[in-house]
Short mmCIF file of C-alpha atoms and ligand atoms in Angstrom, two decimals:
data_model
loop_
_atom_site.label_atom_id
_atom_site.label_comp_id
_atom_site.label_asym_id
_atom_site.label_seq_id
_atom_site.Cartn_x
_atom_site.Cartn_y
_atom_site.Cartn_z
CA MET A 900 -15.25 43.03 -1.74
CA ASN A 901 -15.94 41.38 1.57
CA THR A 902 -12.55 41.36 3.25
CA SER A 903 -13.72 40.08 6.60
CA HIS A 904 -14.02 36.40 7.28
CA LYS A 905 -14.41 35.10 10.77
CA PRO A 906 -12.07 32.12 11.19
CA ARG A 907 -14.09 28.94 11.56
CA LYS A 908 -13.01 26.37 14.07
CA ARG A 909 -14.80 23.51 12.37
CA PHE A 910 -12.73 24.05 9.23
CA GLY A 911 -9.53 24.20 11.26
CA GLN A 912 -8.95 27.79 10.19
CA ASN A 913 -5.75 29.31 11.55
CA PHE A 914 -4.70 31.94 9.05
CA LEU A 915 -1.03 32.73 8.59
CA ILE A 916 -0.23 36.36 9.39
CA ASP A 917 3.56 36.18 9.65
CA GLN A 918 5.00 37.57 6.41
CA GLN A 919 8.46 36.24 7.22
CA VAL A 920 7.17 32.68 7.54
CA ILE A 921 5.07 33.09 4.37
CA GLY A 922 8.21 34.27 2.55
CA GLN A 923 10.18 31.29 3.82
CA ILE A 924 7.49 28.88 2.64
CA VAL A 925 7.38 30.43 -0.84
CA SER A 926 11.20 30.32 -1.07
CA ALA A 927 11.26 26.69 0.03
CA ILE A 928 8.79 25.80 -2.73
CA ASN A 929 10.43 28.13 -5.25
CA PRO A 930 7.69 27.73 -7.86
CA ILE A 931 8.12 28.43 -11.56
CA PRO A 932 5.35 29.18 -14.10
CA GLU A 933 5.48 25.66 -15.56
CA ASP A 934 4.86 23.95 -12.23
CA ASN A 935 1.73 21.91 -11.67
CA LEU A 936 1.09 23.61 -8.35
CA ILE A 937 -1.90 22.86 -6.13
CA GLU A 938 -2.69 24.47 -2.81
CA ILE A 939 -4.92 22.72 -0.32
CA GLY A 940 -6.90 25.04 1.98
CA PRO A 941 -5.84 28.45 0.60
CA GLY A 942 -8.08 30.25 3.11
CA MET A 943 -7.76 33.97 2.57
CA ALA A 944 -4.84 33.51 0.16
CA ALA A 945 -2.04 34.43 2.59
CA ILE A 946 0.38 32.05 0.82
CA THR A 947 -1.56 31.90 -2.46
CA GLU A 948 -1.13 35.57 -3.32
CA HIS A 949 2.63 35.06 -3.45
CA LEU A 950 2.59 31.66 -5.14
CA VAL A 951 0.27 32.81 -7.91
CA LYS A 952 2.68 35.55 -8.98
CA ARG A 953 5.27 32.88 -9.71
CA CYS A 954 2.88 30.23 -11.00
CA PRO A 955 -0.27 31.89 -12.43
CA SER A 956 -1.87 28.61 -13.51
CA MET A 957 -2.04 27.04 -10.07
CA SER A 958 -5.06 25.20 -8.65
CA LEU A 959 -6.76 25.60 -5.27
CA VAL A 960 -8.82 23.13 -3.25
CA GLU A 961 -10.89 24.83 -0.55
CA LEU A 962 -13.69 23.28 1.51
CA ASP A 963 -15.28 26.44 2.96
CA ARG A 964 -17.82 27.68 0.40
CA ASP A 965 -17.80 31.16 1.91
CA LEU A 966 -14.14 31.52 0.99
CA ILE A 967 -14.62 30.54 -2.66
CA GLU A 968 -16.19 33.85 -3.64
CA TYR A 969 -13.56 35.72 -1.65
CA LEU A 970 -10.77 33.84 -3.45
CA LYS A 971 -12.34 34.47 -6.87
CA GLN A 972 -12.37 38.20 -6.23
CA LYS A 973 -8.97 38.32 -4.60
CA LEU A 974 -7.40 36.42 -7.50
CA ALA A 975 -9.42 38.10 -10.27
CA ASP A 976 -6.21 39.26 -11.96
CA PHE A 977 -5.15 35.65 -12.42
CA PRO A 978 -7.66 34.11 -14.85
CA ASN A 979 -5.70 30.85 -15.13
CA VAL A 980 -6.15 29.92 -11.49
CA THR A 981 -8.52 26.97 -10.98
CA ILE A 982 -10.55 27.13 -7.77
CA ILE A 983 -12.25 23.95 -6.65
CA ASN A 984 -14.73 23.80 -3.79
CA SER A 985 -14.10 20.35 -2.39
CA ASP A 986 -12.94 18.35 0.59
CA ALA A 987 -9.22 17.62 0.29
CA LEU A 988 -9.81 14.20 1.85
CA LYS A 989 -12.22 13.21 -0.91
CA THR A 990 -10.60 15.02 -3.80
CA ASP A 991 -9.42 12.87 -6.67
CA TYR A 992 -5.96 14.29 -7.30
CA THR A 993 -5.57 12.49 -10.61
CA GLN A 994 -7.77 15.28 -12.08
CA PHE A 995 -4.81 17.66 -11.72
CA PHE A 996 -2.28 15.33 -13.29
CA THR A 997 -1.39 16.71 -16.68
CA GLY A 998 1.66 14.55 -17.28
CA ASP A 999 3.65 16.96 -15.13
CA LYS A 1000 3.95 15.75 -11.58
CA MET A 1001 2.02 17.74 -9.01
CA ARG A 1002 3.52 20.01 -6.41
CA LEU A 1003 1.23 20.23 -3.39
CA VAL A 1004 1.29 22.90 -0.74
CA GLY A 1005 -0.90 23.67 2.24
CA ASN A 1006 -1.23 25.06 5.70
CA LEU A 1007 -3.48 22.21 6.65
CA PRO A 1008 -6.15 21.87 9.27
CA TYR A 1009 -4.34 19.76 11.83
CA ASN A 1010 -7.25 17.42 12.49
CA ILE A 1011 -7.16 16.09 8.91
CA SER A 1012 -3.40 15.93 8.42
CA THR A 1013 -2.80 12.22 9.04
CA PRO A 1014 -5.73 10.91 6.92
CA LEU A 1015 -4.82 13.43 4.20
CA LEU A 1016 -1.20 12.26 4.10
CA PHE A 1017 -2.37 8.65 3.69
CA HIS A 1018 -4.86 9.74 1.01
CA LEU A 1019 -2.10 11.58 -0.87
CA LEU A 1020 0.26 8.61 -0.64
CA GLU A 1021 -2.14 6.82 -2.98
CA ALA A 1022 -1.41 9.46 -5.64
CA ARG A 1023 2.35 9.53 -4.89
CA THR A 1024 3.49 8.44 -8.34
CA MET A 1025 1.91 11.64 -9.71
CA ILE A 1026 3.39 13.90 -7.02
CA ARG A 1027 6.76 15.63 -7.26
CA ASP A 1028 6.77 17.12 -3.77
CA MET A 1029 4.58 18.34 -0.92
CA HIS A 1030 5.16 21.27 1.43
CA PHE A 1031 2.86 21.22 4.41
CA MET A 1032 2.45 23.24 7.58
CA LEU A 1033 1.62 20.72 10.26
CA GLN A 1034 1.52 20.45 13.99
CA ARG A 1035 5.16 20.21 15.14
CA GLU A 1036 4.39 16.92 16.83
CA VAL A 1037 3.22 15.43 13.52
CA VAL A 1038 6.40 16.64 11.79
CA ASP A 1039 8.39 14.99 14.61
CA ARG A 1040 6.54 11.75 13.93
CA LEU A 1041 7.21 12.02 10.19
CA CYS A 1042 10.94 12.41 10.85
CA ALA A 1043 11.32 9.97 13.75
CA GLY A 1044 13.60 6.94 13.62
CA PRO A 1045 13.73 3.68 15.58
CA GLY A 1046 13.95 4.29 19.32
CA ASP A 1047 12.42 7.78 19.14
CA LYS A 1048 9.39 8.20 21.35
CA CYS A 1049 7.13 9.32 18.52
CA TYR A 1050 8.31 6.67 16.00
CA GLY A 1051 5.28 4.79 14.73
CA ARG A 1052 3.06 3.77 11.83
CA LEU A 1053 3.07 7.26 10.29
CA SER A 1054 6.90 7.45 10.42
CA VAL A 1055 7.41 4.05 8.79
CA MET A 1056 4.77 4.38 6.06
CA ILE A 1057 5.70 7.94 5.08
CA GLN A 1058 9.44 7.22 5.15
CA TYR A 1059 8.90 4.07 3.10
CA HIS A 1060 7.44 6.23 0.30
CA CYS A 1061 9.01 9.68 0.78
CA ARG A 1062 12.13 11.59 1.65
CA VAL A 1063 11.24 13.78 4.64
CA ASN A 1064 12.82 17.20 5.30
CA PRO A 1065 11.68 19.32 8.23
CA LEU A 1066 12.13 22.93 7.09
CA ILE A 1067 10.69 25.74 9.22
CA PRO A 1068 9.62 25.79 12.88
CA VAL A 1069 6.61 28.09 13.30
CA PRO A 1070 5.31 29.50 16.63
CA PRO A 1071 1.60 29.97 17.46
CA SER A 1072 1.96 33.77 17.15
CA SER A 1073 2.38 33.41 13.37
CA PHE A 1074 -1.33 32.58 13.01
CA ASN A 1075 -4.71 34.19 13.61
CA PRO A 1076 -6.18 32.79 15.72
CA ALA A 1077 -3.06 31.38 17.39
CA PRO A 1078 -3.27 27.60 17.70
CA LYS A 1079 -2.49 25.97 21.04
CA VAL A 1080 0.36 23.96 19.54
CA GLN A 1081 3.68 24.60 17.84
CA SER A 1082 3.80 24.09 14.07
CA ALA A 1083 6.40 23.31 11.43
CA VAL A 1084 6.70 23.17 7.67
CA VAL A 1085 7.87 19.88 6.22
CA ARG A 1086 8.81 18.81 2.70
CA LEU A 1087 7.86 15.31 1.55
CA THR A 1088 9.32 14.05 -1.71
CA PRO A 1089 7.95 10.73 -2.94
CA TYR A 1090 10.69 8.39 -4.19
CA ALA A 1091 10.58 7.37 -7.83
CA ASP A 1092 12.21 4.16 -6.60
CA THR A 1093 11.76 3.36 -2.93
CA PRO A 1094 15.09 2.57 -1.20
CA TYR A 1095 13.63 -0.71 0.07
CA LYS A 1096 11.06 -2.56 -1.95
CA ALA A 1097 8.18 -4.44 -0.37
CA ASP A 1098 7.09 -7.37 -2.56
CA ASP A 1099 3.60 -7.04 -1.12
CA PRO A 1100 2.94 -3.41 -0.06
CA LYS A 1101 -0.45 -4.30 1.39
CA LEU A 1102 1.18 -6.84 3.69
CA LEU A 1103 3.76 -4.25 4.77
CA ARG A 1104 0.97 -1.83 5.68
CA GLN A 1105 -0.85 -4.56 7.56
CA LEU A 1106 2.25 -5.62 9.52
CA VAL A 1107 3.22 -2.07 10.42
CA SER A 1108 -0.30 -1.33 11.70
CA LEU A 1109 -0.44 -4.56 13.64
CA CYS A 1110 2.97 -4.02 15.23
CA PHE A 1111 2.34 -0.44 16.35
CA GLN A 1112 -0.98 -1.38 17.92
CA GLN A 1113 1.21 -3.13 20.49
CA ARG A 1114 4.46 -1.22 20.27
CA ARG A 1115 5.76 -2.33 23.68
CA LYS A 1116 5.40 -6.04 22.99
CA THR A 1117 8.08 -8.14 21.32
CA LEU A 1118 7.75 -8.78 17.60
CA ARG A 1119 7.20 -12.46 18.36
CA ASN A 1120 4.08 -11.52 20.33
CA CYS A 1121 2.86 -8.86 17.93
CA LEU A 1122 3.16 -11.24 15.00
CA SER A 1123 1.71 -14.38 16.59
CA SER A 1124 -1.00 -14.49 13.89
CA PHE A 1125 1.80 -14.76 11.29
CA ALA A 1126 3.86 -17.32 13.26
CA GLU A 1127 3.51 -20.06 10.66
CA TYR A 1128 5.13 -17.78 8.08
CA ILE A 1129 8.13 -16.83 10.24
CA ASP A 1130 11.14 -19.12 10.39
CA SER A 1131 12.01 -18.67 14.06
CA THR A 1132 15.32 -20.56 13.74
CA ASN A 1133 16.46 -18.05 11.14
CA PRO A 1134 14.21 -15.00 11.56
CA PRO A 1135 14.52 -12.05 9.16
CA VAL A 1136 14.81 -9.71 12.16
CA GLU A 1137 15.38 -10.37 15.86
CA LEU A 1138 11.99 -11.38 17.23
CA THR A 1139 12.87 -10.24 20.75
CA LYS A 1140 12.97 -6.66 19.46
CA ARG A 1141 9.99 -4.37 19.84
CA PRO A 1142 8.31 -2.71 16.83
CA GLU A 1143 9.53 0.72 17.96
CA GLN A 1144 13.12 -0.52 17.50
CA LEU A 1145 12.69 -1.67 13.90
CA SER A 1146 13.93 0.45 10.99
CA VAL A 1147 11.99 0.88 7.75
CA LYS A 1148 14.51 -1.45 6.10
CA GLU A 1149 13.86 -4.12 8.75
CA PHE A 1150 10.09 -3.80 8.43
CA VAL A 1151 10.47 -4.37 4.69
CA ALA A 1152 12.77 -7.37 5.26
CA LEU A 1153 10.24 -8.83 7.69
CA SER A 1154 7.37 -8.25 5.28
CA ASN A 1155 9.23 -9.78 2.33
CA SER A 1156 10.24 -12.84 4.32
CA ILE A 1157 6.66 -13.43 5.49
CA HIS A 1158 5.44 -12.84 1.94
CA GLN A 1159 7.84 -15.44 0.51
CA ASN A 1160 6.95 -18.04 3.12
CA LYS A 1161 3.27 -17.36 2.56
CA VAL A 1162 3.61 -17.83 -1.19
CA SER A 1163 5.50 -21.10 -0.85
CA LEU A 1164 3.30 -22.50 1.95
CA ASP A 1165 0.00 -21.48 0.35
CA GLU A 1166 0.96 -22.98 -3.01
N1 LIG B 1917 -3.60 28.62 3.81
C1 LIG B 1917 -4.30 29.62 4.59
C2 LIG B 1917 -5.43 29.03 5.44
C3 LIG B 1917 -5.02 28.04 6.48
S1 LIG B 1917 -6.39 27.54 7.52
C4 LIG B 1917 -3.29 30.36 5.47
O1 LIG B 1917 -2.19 29.87 5.63
O2 LIG B 1917 -3.63 31.42 5.99
C5 LIG B 1917 -6.83 25.98 6.80
C6 LIG B 1917 -7.62 26.11 5.52
O3 LIG B 1917 -8.01 24.80 5.08
C7 LIG B 1917 -8.92 26.89 5.66
O4 LIG B 1917 -9.05 27.73 4.55
C8 LIG B 1917 -10.00 25.84 5.67
O5 LIG B 1917 -11.26 26.30 5.23
C9 LIG B 1917 -9.41 24.80 4.74
N2 LIG B 1917 -9.92 23.44 4.94
C10 LIG B 1917 -10.29 22.86 6.09
N3 LIG B 1917 -10.64 21.57 5.90
C11 LIG B 1917 -10.47 21.33 4.57
C12 LIG B 1917 -10.66 20.19 3.74
N4 LIG B 1917 -11.10 19.03 4.25
N5 LIG B 1917 -10.40 20.30 2.42
C13 LIG B 1917 -9.95 21.48 1.90
N6 LIG B 1917 -9.75 22.58 2.63
C14 LIG B 1917 -10.01 22.53 3.95
#
């Protein structure tokens, strides 16, 4: 069996070599045989080899074709593992949905983490939880609240849909090759019922994007294109605030108020 694989930069390959961290990740997930467990980017199976012992029917999504053969051989004792050679950003996750919600796990290439999180949000009703190793800065953004420097579109949209728990800080020395940045493992748990409900989720997405394109401006300025739908004598949120000061709840209130005014004015 070919046990050597030169890490490839273009596939964002930083392989975990720290057994303590790997153990902590597996404990945090705590898989059982019945789980519908899917790992994105298994690489050389550093995490997989432990997960598969607890959940022998897991699935793997790996982009690097050279690793597929390696994985097949490495996991030959586990005939119920499904290995799929595909791009996690283009993968249709509904194919894994068996009626049991999916549990996703991955030490992800950092350059695809934000688009992948948005891609996975689309499948959120079929997902039980997600455990991802990400750049620490991205985990900070996922957890950030109003007023935090890194609070932005990613924070609001992920927190709208998911409970976010930062779990394990991981230093560069835990990987080969060592990345230039700090990392962290985070757990995202999609809500069955979101704490705040947007009547028009597309509008919420649009408003959040628009606002954080100009995060230092006042809401009144950011939302000038929606002015006709905002009752400025009785605004849903203070329009002198800046987007970075608005909580998820306030973004939803703003979106719902604009939505209602739009519906009644456009009628
Ligand atoms: N989980 C392993 C490997 C981490 S490196 C470990 O912890 O050691 C990141 C892995 O993601 C690599 O195996 C890389 O080939 C894979 N990968 C990169 N881009 C991908 C994509 N778009 N879709 C699926 N896998 C990808």
